[in-house]
Coordinates of C-alpha atoms and ligand atoms in Angstrom, one line a residue:
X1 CA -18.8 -5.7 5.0
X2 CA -15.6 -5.0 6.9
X3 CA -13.0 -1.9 6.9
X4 CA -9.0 -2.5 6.4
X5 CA -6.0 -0.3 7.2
X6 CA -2.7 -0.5 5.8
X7 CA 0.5 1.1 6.9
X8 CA 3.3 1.0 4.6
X9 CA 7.1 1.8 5.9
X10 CA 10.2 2.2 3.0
X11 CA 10.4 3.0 -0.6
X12 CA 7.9 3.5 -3.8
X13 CA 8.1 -0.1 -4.5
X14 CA 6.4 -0.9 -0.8
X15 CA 3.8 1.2 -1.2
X16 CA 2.6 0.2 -4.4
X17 CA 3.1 -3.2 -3.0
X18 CA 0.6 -1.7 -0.2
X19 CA -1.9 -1.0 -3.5
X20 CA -1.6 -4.8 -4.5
X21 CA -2.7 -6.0 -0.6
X22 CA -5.7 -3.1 -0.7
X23 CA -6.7 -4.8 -4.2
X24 CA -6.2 -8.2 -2.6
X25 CA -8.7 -7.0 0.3
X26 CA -11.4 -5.1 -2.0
X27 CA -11.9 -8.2 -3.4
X28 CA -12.8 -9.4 -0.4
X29 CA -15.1 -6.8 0.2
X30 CA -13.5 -4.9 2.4
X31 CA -13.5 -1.4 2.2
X32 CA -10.4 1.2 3.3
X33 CA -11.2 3.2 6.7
X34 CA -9.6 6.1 7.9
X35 CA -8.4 5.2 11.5
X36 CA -7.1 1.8 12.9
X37 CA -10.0 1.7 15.7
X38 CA -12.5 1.5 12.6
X39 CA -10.5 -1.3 11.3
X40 CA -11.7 -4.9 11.0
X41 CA -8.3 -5.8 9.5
X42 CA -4.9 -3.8 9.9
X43 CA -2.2 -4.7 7.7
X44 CA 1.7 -3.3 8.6
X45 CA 3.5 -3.7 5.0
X46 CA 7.0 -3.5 6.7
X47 CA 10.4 -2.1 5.8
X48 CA 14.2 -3.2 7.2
X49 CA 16.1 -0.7 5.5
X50 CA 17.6 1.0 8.6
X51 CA 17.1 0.3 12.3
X52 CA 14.7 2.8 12.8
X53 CA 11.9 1.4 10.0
X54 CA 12.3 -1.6 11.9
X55 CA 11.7 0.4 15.5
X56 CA 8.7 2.4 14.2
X57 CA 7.3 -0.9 12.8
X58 CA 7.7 -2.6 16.0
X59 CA 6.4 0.0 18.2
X60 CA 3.3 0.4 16.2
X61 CA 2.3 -3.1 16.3
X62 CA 2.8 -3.8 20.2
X63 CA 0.7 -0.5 20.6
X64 CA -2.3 -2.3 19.3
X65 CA -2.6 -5.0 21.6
X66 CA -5.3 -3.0 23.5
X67 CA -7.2 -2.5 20.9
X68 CA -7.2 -6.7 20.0
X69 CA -8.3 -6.7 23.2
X70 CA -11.1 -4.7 22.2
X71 CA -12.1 -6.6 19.7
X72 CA -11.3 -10.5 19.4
X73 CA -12.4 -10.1 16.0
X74 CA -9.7 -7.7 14.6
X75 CA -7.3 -9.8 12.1
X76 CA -3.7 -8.2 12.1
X77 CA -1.2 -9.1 9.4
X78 CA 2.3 -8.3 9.1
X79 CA 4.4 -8.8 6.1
X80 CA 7.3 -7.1 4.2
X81 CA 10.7 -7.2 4.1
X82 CA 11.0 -6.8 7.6
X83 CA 9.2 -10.4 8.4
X84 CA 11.3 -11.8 4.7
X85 CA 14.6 -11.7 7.3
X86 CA 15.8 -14.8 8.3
X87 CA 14.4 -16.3 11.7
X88 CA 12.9 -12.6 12.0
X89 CA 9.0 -14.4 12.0
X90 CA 9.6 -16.7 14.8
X91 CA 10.7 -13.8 17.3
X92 CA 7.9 -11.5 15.8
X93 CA 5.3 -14.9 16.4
X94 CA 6.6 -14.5 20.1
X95 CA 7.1 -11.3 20.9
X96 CA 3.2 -10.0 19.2
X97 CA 0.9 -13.1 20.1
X98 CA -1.9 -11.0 18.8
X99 CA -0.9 -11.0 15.1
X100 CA -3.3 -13.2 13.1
X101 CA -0.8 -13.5 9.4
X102 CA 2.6 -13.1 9.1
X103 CA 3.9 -13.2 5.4
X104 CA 6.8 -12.1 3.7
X105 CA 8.0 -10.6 0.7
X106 CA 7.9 -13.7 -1.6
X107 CA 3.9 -13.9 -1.1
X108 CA 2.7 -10.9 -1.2
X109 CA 0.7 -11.9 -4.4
X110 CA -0.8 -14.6 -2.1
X111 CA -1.9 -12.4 0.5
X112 CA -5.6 -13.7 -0.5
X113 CA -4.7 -17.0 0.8
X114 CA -3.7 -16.9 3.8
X115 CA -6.2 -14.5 4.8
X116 CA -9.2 -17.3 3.3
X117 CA -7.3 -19.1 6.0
X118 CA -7.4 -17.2 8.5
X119 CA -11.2 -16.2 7.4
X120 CA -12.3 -19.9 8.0
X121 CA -10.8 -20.2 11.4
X122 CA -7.4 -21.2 11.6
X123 CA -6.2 -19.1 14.4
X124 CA -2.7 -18.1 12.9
X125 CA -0.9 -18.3 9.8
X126 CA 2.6 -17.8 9.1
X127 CA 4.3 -18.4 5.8
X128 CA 7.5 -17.0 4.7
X129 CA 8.6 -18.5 1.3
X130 CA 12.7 -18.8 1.1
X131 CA 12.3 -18.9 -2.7
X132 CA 11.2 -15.9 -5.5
X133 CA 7.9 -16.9 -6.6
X134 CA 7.4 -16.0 -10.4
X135 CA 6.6 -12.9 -11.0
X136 CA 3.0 -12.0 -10.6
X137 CA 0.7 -9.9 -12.9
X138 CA -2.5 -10.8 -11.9
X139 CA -2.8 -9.4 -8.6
X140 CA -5.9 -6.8 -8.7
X141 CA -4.4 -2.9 -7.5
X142 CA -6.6 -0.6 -5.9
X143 CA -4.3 2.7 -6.9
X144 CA -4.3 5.5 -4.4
X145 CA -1.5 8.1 -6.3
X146 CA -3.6 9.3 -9.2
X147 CA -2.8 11.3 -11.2
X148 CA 0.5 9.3 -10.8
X149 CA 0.5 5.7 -11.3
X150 CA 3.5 3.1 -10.3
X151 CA 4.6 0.3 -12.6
X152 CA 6.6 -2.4 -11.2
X153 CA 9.9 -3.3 -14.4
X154 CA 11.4 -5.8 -12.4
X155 CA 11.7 -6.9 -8.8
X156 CA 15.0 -8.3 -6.6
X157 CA 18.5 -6.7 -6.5
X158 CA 21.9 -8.4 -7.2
X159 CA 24.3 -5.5 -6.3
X160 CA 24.9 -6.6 -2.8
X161 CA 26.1 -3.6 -1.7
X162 CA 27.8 -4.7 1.5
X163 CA 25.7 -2.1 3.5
X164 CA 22.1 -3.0 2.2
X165 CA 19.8 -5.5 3.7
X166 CA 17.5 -5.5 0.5
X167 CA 19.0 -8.4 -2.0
X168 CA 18.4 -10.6 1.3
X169 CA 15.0 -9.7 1.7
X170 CA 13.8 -9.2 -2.2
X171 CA 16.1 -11.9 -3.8
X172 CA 17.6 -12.0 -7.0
X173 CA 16.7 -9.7 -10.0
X174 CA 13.6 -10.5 -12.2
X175 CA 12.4 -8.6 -15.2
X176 CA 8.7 -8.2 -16.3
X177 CA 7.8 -8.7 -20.0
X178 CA 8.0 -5.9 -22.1
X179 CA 4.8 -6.4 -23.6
X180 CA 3.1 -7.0 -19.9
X181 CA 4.3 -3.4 -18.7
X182 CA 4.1 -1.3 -22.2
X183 CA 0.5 -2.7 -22.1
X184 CA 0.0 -2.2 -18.1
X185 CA 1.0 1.7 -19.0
X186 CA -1.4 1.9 -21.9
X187 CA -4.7 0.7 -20.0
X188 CA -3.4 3.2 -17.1
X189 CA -3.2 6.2 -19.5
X190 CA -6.4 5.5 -21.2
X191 CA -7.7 5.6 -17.6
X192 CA -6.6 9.0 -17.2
X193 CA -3.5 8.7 -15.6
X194 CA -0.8 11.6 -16.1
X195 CA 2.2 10.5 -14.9
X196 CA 3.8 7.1 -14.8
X197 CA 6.1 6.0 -12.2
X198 CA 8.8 2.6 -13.3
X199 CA 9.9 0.7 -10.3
X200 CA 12.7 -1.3 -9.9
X201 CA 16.1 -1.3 -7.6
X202 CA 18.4 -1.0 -10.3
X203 CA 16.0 -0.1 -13.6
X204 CA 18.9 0.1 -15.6
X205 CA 20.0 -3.7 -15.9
X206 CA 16.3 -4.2 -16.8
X207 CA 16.0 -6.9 -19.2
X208 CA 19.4 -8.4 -18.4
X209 CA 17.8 -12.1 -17.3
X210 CA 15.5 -11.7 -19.9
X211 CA 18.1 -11.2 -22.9
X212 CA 16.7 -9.3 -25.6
X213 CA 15.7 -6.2 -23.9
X214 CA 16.8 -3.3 -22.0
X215 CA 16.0 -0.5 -20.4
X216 CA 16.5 2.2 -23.0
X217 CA 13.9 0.2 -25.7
X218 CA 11.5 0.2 -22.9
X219 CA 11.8 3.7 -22.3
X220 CA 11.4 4.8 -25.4
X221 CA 8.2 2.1 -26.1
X222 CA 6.3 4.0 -23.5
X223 CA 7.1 7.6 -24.1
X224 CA 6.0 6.8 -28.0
X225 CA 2.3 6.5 -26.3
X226 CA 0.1 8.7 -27.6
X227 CA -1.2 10.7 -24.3
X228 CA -0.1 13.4 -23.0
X229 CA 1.5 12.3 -19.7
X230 CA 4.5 12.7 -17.7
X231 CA 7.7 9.5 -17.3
X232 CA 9.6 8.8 -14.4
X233 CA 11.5 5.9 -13.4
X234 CA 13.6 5.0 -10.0
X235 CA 16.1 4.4 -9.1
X236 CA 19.4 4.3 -11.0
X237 CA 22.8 2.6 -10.2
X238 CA 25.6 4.9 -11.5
X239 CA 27.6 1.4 -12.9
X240 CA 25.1 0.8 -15.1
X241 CA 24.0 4.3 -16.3
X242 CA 24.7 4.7 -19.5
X243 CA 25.9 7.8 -21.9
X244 CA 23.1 6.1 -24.2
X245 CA 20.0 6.3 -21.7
X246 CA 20.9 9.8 -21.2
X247 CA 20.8 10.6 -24.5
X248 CA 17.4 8.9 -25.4
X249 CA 15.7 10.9 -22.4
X250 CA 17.2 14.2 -24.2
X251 CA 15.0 12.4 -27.2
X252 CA 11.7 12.3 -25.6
X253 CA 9.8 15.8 -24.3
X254 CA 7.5 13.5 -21.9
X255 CA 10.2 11.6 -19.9
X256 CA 10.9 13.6 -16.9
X257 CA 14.2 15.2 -17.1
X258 CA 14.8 14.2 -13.2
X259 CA 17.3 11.4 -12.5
X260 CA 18.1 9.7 -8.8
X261 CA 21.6 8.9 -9.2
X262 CA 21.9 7.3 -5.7
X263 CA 26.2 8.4 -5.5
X264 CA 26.3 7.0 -1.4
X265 CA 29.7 8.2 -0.7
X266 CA 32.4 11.0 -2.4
X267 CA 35.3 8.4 -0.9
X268 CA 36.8 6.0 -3.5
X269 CA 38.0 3.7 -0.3
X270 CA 34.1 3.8 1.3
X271 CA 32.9 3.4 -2.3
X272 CA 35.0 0.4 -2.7
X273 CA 34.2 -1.0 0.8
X274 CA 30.3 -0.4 -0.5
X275 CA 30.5 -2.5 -3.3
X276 CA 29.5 0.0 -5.4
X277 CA 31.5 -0.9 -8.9
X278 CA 32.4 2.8 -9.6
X279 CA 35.0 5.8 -8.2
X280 CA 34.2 9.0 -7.8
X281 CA 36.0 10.0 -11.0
X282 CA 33.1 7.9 -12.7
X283 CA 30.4 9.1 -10.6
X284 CA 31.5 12.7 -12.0
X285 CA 31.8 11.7 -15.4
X286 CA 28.3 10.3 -15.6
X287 CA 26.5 13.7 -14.1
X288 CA 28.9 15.1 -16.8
X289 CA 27.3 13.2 -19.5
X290 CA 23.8 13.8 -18.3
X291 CA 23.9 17.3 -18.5
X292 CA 25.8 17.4 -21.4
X293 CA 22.8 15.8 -22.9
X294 CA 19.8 17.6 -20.8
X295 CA 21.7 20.7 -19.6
X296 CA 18.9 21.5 -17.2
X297 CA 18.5 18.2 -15.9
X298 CA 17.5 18.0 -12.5
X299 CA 19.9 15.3 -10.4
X300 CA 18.3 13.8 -7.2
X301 CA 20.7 10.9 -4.8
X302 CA 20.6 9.3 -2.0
X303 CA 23.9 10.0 0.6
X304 CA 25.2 7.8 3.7
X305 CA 27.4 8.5 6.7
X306 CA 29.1 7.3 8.8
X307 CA 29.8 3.7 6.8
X308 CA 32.5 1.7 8.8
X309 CA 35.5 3.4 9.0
X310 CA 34.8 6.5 7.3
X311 CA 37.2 9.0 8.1
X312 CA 36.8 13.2 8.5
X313 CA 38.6 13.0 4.8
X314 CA 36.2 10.2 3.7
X315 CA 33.4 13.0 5.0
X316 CA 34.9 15.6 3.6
X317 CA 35.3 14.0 -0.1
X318 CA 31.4 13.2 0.1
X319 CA 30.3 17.3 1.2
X320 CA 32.9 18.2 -1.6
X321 CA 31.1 15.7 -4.0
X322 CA 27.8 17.0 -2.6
X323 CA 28.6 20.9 -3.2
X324 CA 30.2 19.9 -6.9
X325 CA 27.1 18.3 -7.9
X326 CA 24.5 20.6 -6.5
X327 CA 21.7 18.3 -6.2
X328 CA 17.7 19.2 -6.8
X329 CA 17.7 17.1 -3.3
X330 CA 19.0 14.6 -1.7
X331 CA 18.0 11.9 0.8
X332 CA 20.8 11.6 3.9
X333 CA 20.9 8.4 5.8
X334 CA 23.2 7.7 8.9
X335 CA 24.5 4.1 7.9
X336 CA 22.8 1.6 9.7
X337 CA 23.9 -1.8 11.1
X338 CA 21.9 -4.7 9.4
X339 CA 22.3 -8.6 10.2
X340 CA 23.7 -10.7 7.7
X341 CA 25.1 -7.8 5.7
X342 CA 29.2 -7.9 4.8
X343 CA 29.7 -4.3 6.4
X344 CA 28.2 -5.5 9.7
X345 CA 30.9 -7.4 10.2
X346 CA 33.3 -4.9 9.7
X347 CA 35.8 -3.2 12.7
X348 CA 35.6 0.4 13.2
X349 CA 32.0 1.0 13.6
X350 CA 31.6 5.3 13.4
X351 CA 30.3 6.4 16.4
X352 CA 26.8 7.8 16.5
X353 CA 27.4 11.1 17.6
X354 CA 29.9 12.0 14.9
X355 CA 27.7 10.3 12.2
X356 CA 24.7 12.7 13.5
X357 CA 27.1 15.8 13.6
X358 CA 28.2 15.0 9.8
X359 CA 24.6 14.2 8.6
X360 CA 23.6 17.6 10.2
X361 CA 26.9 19.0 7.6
X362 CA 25.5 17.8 4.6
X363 CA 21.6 18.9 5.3
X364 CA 22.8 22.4 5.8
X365 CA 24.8 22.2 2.6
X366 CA 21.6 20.6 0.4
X367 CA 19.7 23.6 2.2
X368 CA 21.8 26.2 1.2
X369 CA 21.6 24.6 -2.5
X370 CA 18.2 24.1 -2.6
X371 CA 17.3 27.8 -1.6
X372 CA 19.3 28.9 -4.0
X373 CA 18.0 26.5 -6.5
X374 CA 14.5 27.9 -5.8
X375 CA 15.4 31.5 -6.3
X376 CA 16.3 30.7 -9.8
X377 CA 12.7 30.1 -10.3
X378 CA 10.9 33.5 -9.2
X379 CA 9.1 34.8 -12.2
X380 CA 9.1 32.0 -14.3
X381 CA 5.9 30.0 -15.6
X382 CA 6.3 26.6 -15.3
X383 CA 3.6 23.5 -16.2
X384 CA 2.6 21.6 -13.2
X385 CA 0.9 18.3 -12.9
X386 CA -1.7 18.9 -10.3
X387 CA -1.3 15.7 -7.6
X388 CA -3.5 17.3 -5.0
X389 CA -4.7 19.5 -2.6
X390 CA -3.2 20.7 0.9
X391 CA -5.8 21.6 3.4
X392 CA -3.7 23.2 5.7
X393 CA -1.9 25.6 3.5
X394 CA -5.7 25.7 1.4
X395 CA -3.8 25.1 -1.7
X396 CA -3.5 23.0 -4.9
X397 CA 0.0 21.5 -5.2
X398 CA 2.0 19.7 -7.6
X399 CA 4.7 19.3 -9.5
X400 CA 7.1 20.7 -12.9
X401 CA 9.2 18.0 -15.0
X402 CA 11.9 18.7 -12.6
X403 CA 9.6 17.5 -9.5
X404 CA 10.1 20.9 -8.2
X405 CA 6.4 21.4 -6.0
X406 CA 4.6 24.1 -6.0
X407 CA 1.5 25.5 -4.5
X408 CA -1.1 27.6 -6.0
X409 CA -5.1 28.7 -5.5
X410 CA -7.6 27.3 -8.2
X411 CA -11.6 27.7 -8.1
X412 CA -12.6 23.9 -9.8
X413 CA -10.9 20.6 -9.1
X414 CA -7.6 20.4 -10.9
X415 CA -6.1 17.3 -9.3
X416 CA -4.6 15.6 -12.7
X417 CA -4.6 18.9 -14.7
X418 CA -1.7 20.0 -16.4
X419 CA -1.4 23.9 -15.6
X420 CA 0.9 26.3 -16.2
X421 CA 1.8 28.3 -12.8
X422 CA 3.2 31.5 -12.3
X423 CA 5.8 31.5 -9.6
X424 CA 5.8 34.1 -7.2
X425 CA 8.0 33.3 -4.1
X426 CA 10.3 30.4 -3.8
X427 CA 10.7 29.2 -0.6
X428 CA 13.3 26.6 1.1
X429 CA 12.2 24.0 -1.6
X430 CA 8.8 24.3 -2.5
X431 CA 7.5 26.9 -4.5
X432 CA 4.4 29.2 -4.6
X433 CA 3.0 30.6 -7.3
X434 CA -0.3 32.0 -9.7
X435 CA -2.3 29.9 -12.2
X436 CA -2.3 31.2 -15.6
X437 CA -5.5 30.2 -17.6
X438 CA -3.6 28.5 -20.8
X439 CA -5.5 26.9 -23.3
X440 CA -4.4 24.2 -21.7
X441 CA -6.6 24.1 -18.6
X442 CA -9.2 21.6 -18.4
X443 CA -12.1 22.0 -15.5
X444 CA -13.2 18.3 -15.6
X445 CA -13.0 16.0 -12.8
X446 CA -11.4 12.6 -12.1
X447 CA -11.9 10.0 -9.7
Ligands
SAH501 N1 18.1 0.4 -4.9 C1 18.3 1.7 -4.5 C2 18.1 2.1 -3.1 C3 17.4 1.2 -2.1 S1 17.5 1.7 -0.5 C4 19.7 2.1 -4.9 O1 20.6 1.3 -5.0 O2 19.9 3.3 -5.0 C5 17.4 3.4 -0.5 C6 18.6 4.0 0.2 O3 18.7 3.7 1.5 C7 20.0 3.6 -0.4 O4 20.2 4.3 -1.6 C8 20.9 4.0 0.7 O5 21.4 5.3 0.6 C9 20.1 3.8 2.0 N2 20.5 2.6 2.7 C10 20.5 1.3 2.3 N3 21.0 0.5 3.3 C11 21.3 1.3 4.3 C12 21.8 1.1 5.6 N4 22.2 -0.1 6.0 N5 22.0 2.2 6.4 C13 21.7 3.4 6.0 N6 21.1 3.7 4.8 C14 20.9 2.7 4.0
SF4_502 FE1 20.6 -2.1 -2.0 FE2 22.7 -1.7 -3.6 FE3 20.6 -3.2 -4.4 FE4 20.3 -0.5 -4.0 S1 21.6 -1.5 -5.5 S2 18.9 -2.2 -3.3 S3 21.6 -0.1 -2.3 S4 22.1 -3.7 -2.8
F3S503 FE1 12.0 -0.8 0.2 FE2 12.6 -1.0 2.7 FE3 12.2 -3.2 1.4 S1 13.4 0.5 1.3 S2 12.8 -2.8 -0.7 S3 10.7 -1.6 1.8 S4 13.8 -2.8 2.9

């Protein structure tokens, strides 16, 4: 039977998204290849975050025209939430003749569809829904993160921050049933899974359009699962973060004590002109409370420049923000101009070069951190979760509670163990370190 590939662009939630197409297409009886050129299907699960998702996308696809050429036979699909924005399908049908399914966002779940379509000889099909469908729980996954395992809580954002493209392209917020994900974490753990990762835009107004749940019960339901296993969730919107969710992950030892607090400016003006429903006074307060609760607790964000208008003061509050926090990491974006979002419309555009030299500021300033960070960690023991092995470097790698990695040697397949490792040099951010044979080492193998 045939081969797929699948390239995925953006967040967690896209490429678990990526796991429900390659579930789609194993039922089919294809099976995943290493290299497009084996491919008798190539799928681009797409991303319009920032213009240069979008670039990389779109350069990758036009460079396979030679290789439709090729091969008449080879179906190419493109979906995402690149192809969910407006009028975005009609100029990617134009501009790419050669792609065989364009879907969007909405669909997804319907990917078998249209490629049955496509399969019995129509020569393209393009559907892009305008509307949420319901949210789907039937769509078979072919996982490809053990020992980690991603669980989609809801789907859809209604912050419109004025900045972000995805409320356009994900619609409105929709919560899964409790019982539907509680269960969904149980069968994964009794398959061996180790560490479970909640997906959502803004986790913490789960439950919200469902009524009688929230975030906090469903938190607590899954850590009270008797494995031993690791919690995550992502990501977290400061306005709704609560001095009660941080205390209930104090409560539980197997909910990661790793938060991403996306802050996205130190400026109360840019916050405002974000739409972000909090100052930076609040922002401050909440880390406050966090580690008041987990005084260890490792704090992760995501941090833009150069949003219209930003001033050298504006700047200057966010790398004063940045060096008051002292983030585990942090992801840096230079703002990016997206169609049909409020802030694209607003005057005083920041001009590239100062947005690079200021993004180039706050990297240094996470560096510095996150050395120093490290070198806090020489000597210690710490329990990793074994996620895989790097063939370059020769070495096992993985990760402690506070998704610090580290690298080590081992002599049997540990991928999924829990291990404790000795570290022994810290570098810039990862770490490297010695296996210690605790009693709780086990040499069996999975998957
Ligand atoms: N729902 C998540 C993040 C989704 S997008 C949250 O609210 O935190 C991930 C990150 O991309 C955002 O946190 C933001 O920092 C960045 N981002 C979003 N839109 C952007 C844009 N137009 N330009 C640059 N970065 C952007
Ligand atoms: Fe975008 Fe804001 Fe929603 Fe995050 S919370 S997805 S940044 S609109
Ligand atoms: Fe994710 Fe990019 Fe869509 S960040 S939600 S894949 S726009």
């Amino acid at each position: 039977m045939g081969k797929y590939y699948i390239t995925t662009y953006g967040c967690q939630m896209n490429l678990h998204e990526s796991e429900k197409l390659a579930g789609i297409l194993e039922s089919f009886g294809y099976n995943r290849c290493e290299t497009e050129s084996d491919a008798d299907i190539i799928v681009f699960n797409t991303c319009c975050i920032r213009e240069n998702a979008e670039d990389r996308a779109e350069g990758n696809i036009g460079a396979l025209k030679g290789l439709k050429k090729k091969n008449k036979d080879l179906i190419i699909a493109v979906g995402g939430c690149m192809t969910q924005q407006p009028n975005y399908a009609i100029k990617l049908k134009e501009t790419f003749p050669f792609i065989d399914i364009i879907f969007g966002t909405h669909n997804l779940d319907n990917f078998g569809t249209l490629l049955s379509k496509r399969l019995s000889g129509q020569k393209r099909v393009i559907e892009i829904l305008d509307k949420e469908g319901p949210v789907c729980e039937k769509t078979p996954k072919k996982r490809t993160s053990y020992p980690n395992a991603w669980v989609n809580i809801m789907y859809g954002c209604n912050n419109f921050c004025t900045y972000c493209i995805v409320p356009y392209v994900r619609g409105r917020e929709r919560s899964r049933k409790k019982e539907d994900i509680v269960n969904e974490c149980k069968l994964l753990l009794e398959e061996g899974y180790k560490e479970i990762t909640l997906l959502g835009q803004n986790v913490n107004s789960y439950g919200k359009d469902l009524g009688d749940v929230n975030f906090k019960d469903l938190i607590r339901e899954i850590a009270e699962l008797p494995y031993k296993f690791r919690l995550k969730f992502m990501t977290n919107h400061p306005k709704d973060f609560t001095d009660d969710l941080a205390k209930e992950i104090s409560l539980h030892k197997n909910i990661c004590p790793c938060v991403h607090l996306p802050v996205q400016a130190g400026s109360n003006k840019i916050l405002k002109m974000m739409n972000r429903h909090y100052t930076r006074e609040d922002y401050l307060e909440k880390v406050k409370s966090l580690r008041k609760y987990l005084p260890d607790i490792s704090i992760t964000t995501d941090i833009m420049v150069g949003f219209p208008s930003e001033t050298e003061e504006d700047f200057n509050d966010t790398f004063e923000l940045m060096k008051e926090v002292e983030y585990a990491g942090a992801f840096t974006f230079i703002y990016s101009k997206r169609n049909g979002t409020p802030a694209a419309t607003y005057d005083n555009q920041v001009d590239e070069e100062i947005s690079k030299a200021r993004i180039m500021k706050l990297i240094n300033l996470q560096n510095d951190i996150n050395r120093k960070k490290s070198k806090e960690y020489e000597g210690k023991t710490i329990e990793i979760l074994c996620e895989g092995f790097d063939d370059k470097k020769n070495k096992y790698l993985g990760r402690d509670v506070y998704g610090r990695m580290a690298y080590f040697d081992g002599n049997a397949s540990l991928l999924g163990q829990f291990v404790n490792v000795k570290i022994t040099k810290a570098g810039g951010i990862s770490l490297l370190g010695e296996i210690q044979n605790g009693e709780n080492l086990k040499w069996d193998f999975h998957q």
